[in-house]
C-alpha atoms as one frame of an Amber mdcrd trajectory, in Angstrom:
protein
  -1.945  19.015  -3.943   0.070  16.707  -1.731  -2.946  15.584   0.239  -4.983
  15.166  -2.921  -2.278  13.078  -4.561  -1.540  11.068  -1.465  -5.092  10.829
  -0.334  -6.823  10.536  -3.685 -10.450   9.581  -3.702 -11.115   5.931  -3.242
 -13.649   4.659  -5.709 -14.479   1.734  -3.436 -16.232   1.243  -0.186 -13.688
   0.274   2.440 -11.872   2.518   4.858  -8.805   1.024   6.487  -7.379   2.207
   9.766  -3.695   1.464  10.003  -3.194   5.008  11.170  -5.351   4.340  14.191
  -3.104   1.441  15.101  -0.084   3.736  14.993  -1.812   6.491  16.929  -3.232
   4.072  19.481   0.256   2.880  20.315   1.344   6.508  20.778  -1.728   7.334
  22.860  -1.443   4.261  25.067   1.483   5.768  26.960  -0.434   8.958  27.713
  -3.600   7.109  28.658  -1.547   5.045  31.088  -0.830   8.203  33.067  -4.476
   8.433  34.106  -5.642   4.818  33.867  -4.489   1.483  35.179  -5.089  -0.371
  31.929  -2.495  -2.885  30.788  -0.072  -1.785  28.090  -1.351  -2.495  24.594
   0.505  -4.937  22.424   2.400  -3.631  19.462   0.987  -4.323  16.015   3.784
  -6.786  15.340   2.894  -8.721  18.513  -0.746  -8.823  17.477   0.160 -10.023
  14.022   1.632 -13.188  15.536  -1.429 -14.044  17.605  -3.532 -17.131  16.904
  -7.132 -16.560  15.746  -9.460 -15.655  18.579 -11.719 -18.275  20.127 -15.464
 -18.503  19.508 -16.062 -17.110  22.972 -13.818 -14.130  22.261 -15.528 -13.533
  18.932 -18.936 -13.619  20.618 -17.760 -11.087  23.199 -16.355  -8.795  20.503
 -19.574  -8.967  18.483 -21.587  -8.177  21.613 -19.434  -5.140  22.347 -20.312
  -3.481  19.038 -23.738  -2.314  20.240 -22.336  -1.164  23.572 -19.571   0.844
  21.917 -21.982   2.244  19.325 -24.107   3.603  22.180 -21.002   5.183  23.714
 -20.105   6.799  20.381 -23.605   8.187  19.945 -23.588   9.686  23.446 -20.090
  11.087  22.946 -20.851  12.721  19.584 -24.605  13.373  19.888 -24.939  11.702
  16.474 -28.108   9.564  16.509 -28.206   5.825  15.851 -30.578   5.297  12.935
 -30.008   1.548  12.781 -27.655  -1.114  14.118 -24.324  -1.757  12.401 -23.637
  -5.152  10.871 -20.438  -6.889  11.976 -18.177  -9.474  10.415 -15.050 -11.364
  11.563 -12.330 -11.691   8.928  -8.871 -13.239   8.762  -5.521 -11.616   7.975
  -5.370 -13.444   4.638  -8.795 -12.095   3.694  -7.741  -8.555   4.586  -4.474
  -8.797   2.652  -6.178 -10.242  -0.433  -8.906  -7.620  -0.382  -6.434  -4.804
   0.168  -4.357  -5.736  -2.861  -7.429  -6.254  -5.013  -8.863  -2.942  -3.867
  -5.639  -1.115  -4.585  -5.582  -2.441  -8.155  -9.184  -1.363  -8.782  -9.254
   1.944  -6.961  -9.501   5.056  -9.137  -7.718   7.124  -6.508  -4.775   4.731
  -6.588  -4.605   5.092 -10.359  -4.598   8.875 -10.025  -1.916   8.608  -7.369
   0.339   6.634  -9.708  -0.196   9.248 -12.412   0.666  12.018  -9.968   3.840
  10.288  -8.808   5.780  11.924 -11.636   4.659  15.386 -10.478   5.826  14.687
  -6.926   9.203  13.646  -8.315   9.336  16.786 -10.444   8.832  18.856  -7.297
  11.639  16.898  -5.613   9.295  15.501  -2.971  10.036  11.919  -3.986  13.375
  10.600  -5.209  13.554   9.573  -8.847  14.169   5.915  -7.955  11.347   5.741
  -5.395   8.453   3.451  -6.374   5.267   4.584  -4.700   2.862   1.722  -5.351
   4.876  -1.185  -3.860   5.888   0.973  -0.913   2.292   1.872  -0.103   1.160
  -1.727  -0.415   3.811  -2.720   2.117   2.780   0.081   4.443  -0.905  -0.699
   4.167  -0.454  -4.382   4.949   1.815  -3.626   7.913  -0.645  -1.815  10.173
  -4.187  -2.978   9.519  -6.359  -2.344  12.582  -9.960  -2.697  11.404 -12.382
  -1.024   9.036 -15.953   0.049   8.418 -17.380  -0.645   4.953 -19.936   2.041
   4.130 -21.148   0.168   1.055 -22.311  -2.858   3.043 -22.767  -0.883   6.286
 -20.556  -3.448   8.017 -17.787  -3.080  10.591 -15.103  -5.683   9.911 -13.366
  -7.164  12.947 -10.005  -8.888  12.838  -9.792 -12.450  14.077  -6.108 -12.287
  15.082  -6.318  -9.329  17.505  -7.530  -9.640  21.107 -11.047  -8.197  21.634
  -9.901  -5.696  24.256  -7.311  -4.330  21.809  -9.907  -3.890  19.084 -12.478
  -2.033  21.179 -10.815   1.417  21.021 -10.446   0.942  17.257 -14.125  -0.009
  17.162 -14.939   3.326  18.811 -13.052   5.028  15.987 -14.694   2.976  13.228
 -18.190   3.172  14.669 -17.830   6.954  14.616 -17.533   6.570  10.846 -20.654
   4.398  10.902 -22.657   7.163  12.592 -21.171   9.790  10.274 -22.298   7.605
   7.401 -25.804   7.347   8.828 -25.903  11.122   9.333 -24.669  12.438   5.991
 -23.724   9.484   3.754 -19.937   9.470   3.685 -19.498   8.481   0.044 -21.528
  11.385  -1.334 -20.283  13.791   1.326 -16.702  12.958   0.392 -17.193  13.459
  -3.334 -16.009  17.045  -3.648 -13.007  17.632  -5.912 -12.880  16.875  -9.624
 -11.629  13.668 -11.207 -11.403  14.797 -14.826  -8.349  16.343 -16.482  -8.550
  20.111 -16.740  -8.580  21.207 -20.387  -9.283  24.954 -20.392  -9.188  27.974
 -18.117 -12.720  27.362 -16.809 -11.771  23.802 -15.878  -8.523  25.031 -14.332
 -10.243  27.327 -11.890 -13.047  24.874 -11.088 -10.350  22.409 -10.047  -8.540
  24.997  -7.950 -11.711  26.030  -6.124 -12.291  22.526  -4.742  -8.801  21.012
  -4.841  -8.311  20.791  -1.067 -11.914  20.223  -0.037 -11.559  16.450   0.088
  -8.448  16.771   2.249 -10.349  18.976   4.695 -13.295  16.578   4.840 -10.991
  13.631   5.432  -9.460  15.524   8.343 -12.922  16.231   9.767 -13.984  12.593
   9.572 -10.720  11.300  11.030 -10.474  14.066  13.627 -13.943  13.257  14.931
 -13.141   9.547  15.037  -9.859  10.209  16.868 -11.666  12.381  19.415 -14.068
   9.526  20.178 -11.164   7.062  20.247  -9.517   9.165  22.958 -12.731   9.640
  24.935 -13.348   5.898  24.864  -9.809   5.178  26.037 -10.192   7.667  28.905
 -13.744   6.665  29.853 -12.743   5.063  33.181 -11.215   8.363  34.351 -14.296
  10.449  33.646 -12.220  12.759  31.476 -12.641  13.604  27.782 -10.646  15.346
  25.101 -12.531  18.565  25.826 -11.331  18.435  29.453  -7.653  18.190  28.496
  -6.635  21.117  26.254  -3.011  19.956  25.990  -3.812  16.337  25.161  -4.007
  16.588  21.374  -0.694  18.456  21.184   0.957  15.799  23.333  -0.485  13.137
  21.062   0.813  14.912  17.964   4.282  14.913  19.499   4.034  11.166  20.073
   2.908  10.595  16.496   6.290  11.740  15.157   7.780   8.583  16.666   7.544
   5.975  13.893   9.294   3.201  15.839   6.041   1.230  15.918   6.050   1.047
  12.124   9.337   0.042  10.484   7.970   0.786   7.012   6.641   4.215   8.030
  10.033   4.986   9.548  11.551   4.535   6.069   8.898   6.624   4.336   9.780
   9.938   2.685   8.833  13.014   4.699   6.028  13.699   2.246   4.357  10.396
   3.035   4.888  10.584   6.773   3.347  14.024   7.157   0.622  13.652   4.560
  -0.573  10.316   5.879  -0.765  11.551   9.458  -2.344  14.926   8.656  -6.023
  13.853   8.740  -5.508  12.174  12.115  -3.213  14.568  13.943  -4.335  17.945
  12.553  -7.926  16.728  12.246  -7.873  15.875  15.956  -6.554  19.327  16.889
  -9.206  20.948  14.691 -12.007  18.971  16.324 -10.709  19.643  19.816 -10.722
  23.391  19.140 -14.364  23.264  18.020 -15.287  21.068  20.996 -13.776  23.461
  23.526 -15.198  26.643  22.005 -18.580  25.527  20.677 -19.494  22.146  22.169
 -20.283  18.677  20.843 -23.144  19.490  18.500 -21.043  22.074  16.690 -17.949
  19.842  16.618 -19.723  16.804  15.186 -23.066  17.377  13.429 -22.275  21.061
  12.852 -18.951  20.468  11.100 -20.397  17.605   9.051 -23.136  19.962   7.849
 -20.720  22.823   7.120 -17.274  21.306   6.514 -14.083  23.324   5.979 -12.756
  23.553   2.430  -8.985  23.644   2.846  -5.988  22.475   4.865  -5.632  26.145
   5.897  -8.897  25.926   7.869  -7.915  22.597   9.430  -4.571  24.025  10.572
  -6.296  27.234  11.737  -9.649  26.225  13.290 -10.218  29.791  14.518 -10.220
  30.908  10.879 -12.855  28.285  10.115 -15.033  29.362  13.038 -14.666  33.021
  12.049 -15.469  32.258   8.386 -12.205  33.923   7.403 -11.336  33.999   3.677
  -9.218  31.093   2.445  -6.357  32.195   0.174  -7.151  31.055  -3.373  -4.967
  31.936  -6.366  -6.726  32.070  -9.724  -5.050  30.905 -12.900  -5.382  32.936
 -16.128  -5.817  31.310 -19.535  -2.363  29.833 -20.089  -3.542  27.286 -22.650
  -2.774  29.375 -25.770   0.848  29.526 -24.590   1.121  25.831 -23.716  -1.171
  23.921 -26.051   1.051  24.025 -29.180   3.695  21.855 -27.456   2.030  20.434
 -24.329  -1.066  18.595 -23.160  -2.600  19.253 -19.716  -1.365  16.794 -17.105
  -2.197  17.983 -13.571  -3.327  21.065 -11.671  -3.792  21.804  -8.001  -3.506
  24.019  -4.973  -0.280  24.132  -2.996  -1.747  24.703   0.449  -0.190  25.588
   3.768   0.397  21.929   4.596   2.154  21.443   1.266   4.374  24.453   1.893
   5.225  23.151   5.347   6.349  19.823   3.883   8.329  21.458   1.063  10.010
  23.894   3.444  10.922  21.183   5.951  12.271  18.863   3.286  14.318  21.583
   1.606  15.206  23.772   4.594  14.621  21.903   7.862  11.854  21.796  10.477
  12.700  25.063  12.233  12.522  27.033   9.024   9.334  25.257   7.940   7.643
  26.077  11.251   8.459  29.758  10.789   7.714  30.018   7.076   4.537  27.974
   6.554   2.225  30.393   8.441   3.402  33.148   6.080   1.897  31.315   3.071
  -0.901  33.263   1.406  -1.969  31.075  -1.505  -0.397  28.918  -4.179  -1.120
  26.963  -7.349   0.785  24.574  -9.588   0.214  23.390 -13.163   1.915  20.473
 -14.884   1.867  19.858 -18.633   3.373  16.996 -20.619   5.271  17.407 -23.862
   3.435  16.133 -26.923   6.779  14.761 -28.094   6.737  12.246 -25.218   5.146
   9.298 -27.026   6.690   6.139 -25.594   5.770   4.801 -22.117   9.335   5.444
 -20.936   9.238   9.041 -22.167   5.859   9.695 -20.542   7.079   8.188 -17.250
  10.078  10.525 -17.135  10.062  13.837 -15.286  11.842  15.265 -18.332   8.510
  15.129 -20.181   6.834  17.409 -17.622   6.836  21.184 -17.668   5.955  22.512
 -14.207   4.934  25.963 -13.043   4.333  26.903  -9.427   3.111  30.316  -8.305
   2.923  31.196  -4.604   1.921  34.283  -2.632   3.226  35.260   0.791   2.213
  37.642   3.549   5.331  39.740   3.038   8.301  40.072   0.684  10.795  38.700
   3.237   8.915  35.396   3.376   8.737  35.277  -0.412  12.487  35.880  -0.573
  13.136  33.105   1.964  11.018  30.614   0.038  12.723  31.543  -3.209  16.119
  30.878  -1.635  15.014  27.539  -0.123  13.538  26.291  -3.372  16.546  27.358
  -5.421  18.914  25.478  -3.116  17.325  22.189  -4.239  17.791  22.629  -7.982
  21.223  20.875  -7.973  19.717  17.982  -6.030  16.805  17.552  -8.429  18.721
  17.856 -11.691  22.126  17.130 -13.189  24.329  19.383 -15.341  23.045  22.423
 -13.434  24.546  25.756 -14.473  23.325  29.135 -13.260  23.063  31.555 -16.202
  23.750  34.855 -14.500  24.060  36.695 -17.811  20.413  35.881 -18.590  19.068
  37.027 -15.216  17.302  40.370 -15.602  17.973  41.440 -11.986  18.539  40.052
  -8.496  14.940  38.870  -8.379  15.564  36.230 -11.040  17.481  32.966 -10.876
  17.972  31.073 -14.145  19.485  27.635 -14.575  20.236  25.200 -17.352  19.647
  21.566 -16.373  19.466  18.132 -17.959  15.675  18.603 -18.190  15.671  22.121
 -19.600  15.539  25.678 -18.277  14.526  26.600 -14.735  13.295  30.087 -13.861
  12.775  31.172 -10.245  11.496  34.716  -9.973  10.212  36.949  -7.181   7.896
  39.924  -7.567   7.136  41.603  -4.250   5.349  39.021  -2.113   5.005  36.381
  -4.840   7.323  33.713  -6.247   7.054  32.127  -9.702   8.836  28.882 -10.563
   8.972  27.427 -14.048  10.770  24.130 -14.633  11.571  22.575 -18.026   9.795
  25.296 -20.010  11.992  27.317 -22.355  13.013  30.560 -20.650  11.017  32.751
 -23.011   7.864  30.687 -22.416   8.429  30.615 -18.653   8.656  34.414 -18.556
   5.446  34.772 -20.565   3.663  32.409 -18.186   4.980  34.320 -15.185   3.965
  37.722 -16.507   0.475  36.509 -17.406  -0.126  34.884 -14.015   1.189  37.860
 -12.033  -0.920  40.294 -14.058  -4.266  38.771 -13.076  -3.764  38.379  -9.325
  -6.006  40.549  -7.138  -4.529  42.931  -4.604  -7.529  42.926  -2.271  -8.825
  40.201   0.059  -8.428  36.656  -1.219 -11.499  34.677  -2.258 -13.218  32.119
  -0.081 -12.802  28.668  -1.579 -16.041  26.996  -2.617 -16.838  23.301  -2.248
 -19.971  22.335  -4.203 -21.543  19.171  -2.822 -22.237  17.831  -6.312 -18.627
  17.607  -7.477 -17.093  14.103  -7.745 -14.031  13.654  -5.531 -10.463  12.619
  -6.146  -7.730  13.168  -3.563  -3.945  11.385  -2.430  -4.187  12.407   1.565
  -7.375  10.381   1.153  -6.133   7.376  -0.818  -4.161   6.259   2.160  -6.925
   7.156   4.545  -9.272   4.965   2.526  -6.910   2.071   2.910  -6.235   2.686
   6.596  -2.596   3.620   6.446  -1.156   6.271   8.610  -2.648  10.311   4.240
  -0.866   9.892   1.041  -3.858  11.418   1.211  -2.278  11.776   0.812   0.800
  10.927   0.006  -4.830  13.360  -1.286  -3.732  13.204   0.280  -2.353   9.806
   3.069  -7.230   5.771   3.581 -10.205   7.518   1.947 -13.394   8.898   3.371
 -15.395   7.476   0.516 -14.172   4.080   1.632 -15.142   4.382   5.242
């Protein structure tokens, strides 16, 4: 869910790489340990540079073919044709970015989903997502490949030598595009609003597939970025098993991006997921199966969930991905509500929720115990004005999660319940209405809240009347299988929409994104 919302599918053709700028600054320090290259300038230093000279531009244009050859050799992806190149100014990038954001269907979906993120407590009520993301996206532009025009766009205010590692990253996307057609390959999850139980479960089957594919594309590009940076040493990512983990540690330092440093935890983790976790995923495949498997092989048979990205051994072993099915809840909801949003709460989502609500140490311990989760949001038919529809009070939210054992379910229940007073006002626990110690019931300014545990599962209903919440819980619990979980499917023909990808499509460090967060379809 979080990656889909933050990364949402970009309807356009441009993929921005602000995240690469952030990661390159982090990686520069590690690369310096084995190379004698000069320290890279910070993005803010580069932003103040004068436009490059004609001679510099000519050199940068010439380097495209040389770097493309390096990328092809490093990935074993063939070069079907040369890549067009274009030099653009900062003003042109800024104008296009804002125009693209206004037109992008993923951005529109992201704005719609903002209310759900606030209902979960992942964004503060007074946080405004759109202006924040625009500021973030314009802060760290590093370069981009446009798969619609098949053109790599070079920035006229950044020194050629600083752009070359970014070119290695972006030209990886160019060869991916030539291999499988990134726009179509990225179109996996559904963009329509789910209206019945069949739609509900179609959405759930493919909800995280776009997040996983974004992580593959970015992980491959980051692997080549690192290999290019280390080329003078003769080493590669496959030769340094600890390198990706060291890089991930560096990525947590947001000092190179003042706006990212102010971002909510949701945005920070979701936006970096495709780059950091995607890199670790690709490195694992590289080490165990080699380049052809890690590049062409994964493009041909991509993972379908954040679970597989976080656990590459599960992907390689074709292990089942936990998928919770949703029963037909529409007869219970449709008299008073209209469908608003539905999605998977994956392991990454749980990690973010647990860290935000309970701290990093607890999140690190609890997230691996996740065993499937789904949420459903409905909007009251009585919400008719724009102000009413923009309020979290109009949203009824249910969230059902499964865990590997009852202790983990109990821990998650306790963590989630601790945030109810932070999310709502006028909170009163109604102990007299609680059936047993496995139920927590609250009155709030936005209606009833039910948090209930049954064995290794936790049900949460927010803003539904208590009687309705219990009916929803009982129905959902009754249809869950007790055997092995299903393997998530990812039909190639499904249109995609995701927030970890919206940010990826615009080149910010996700969101996609926040599905999550830069979009593959825009690479």
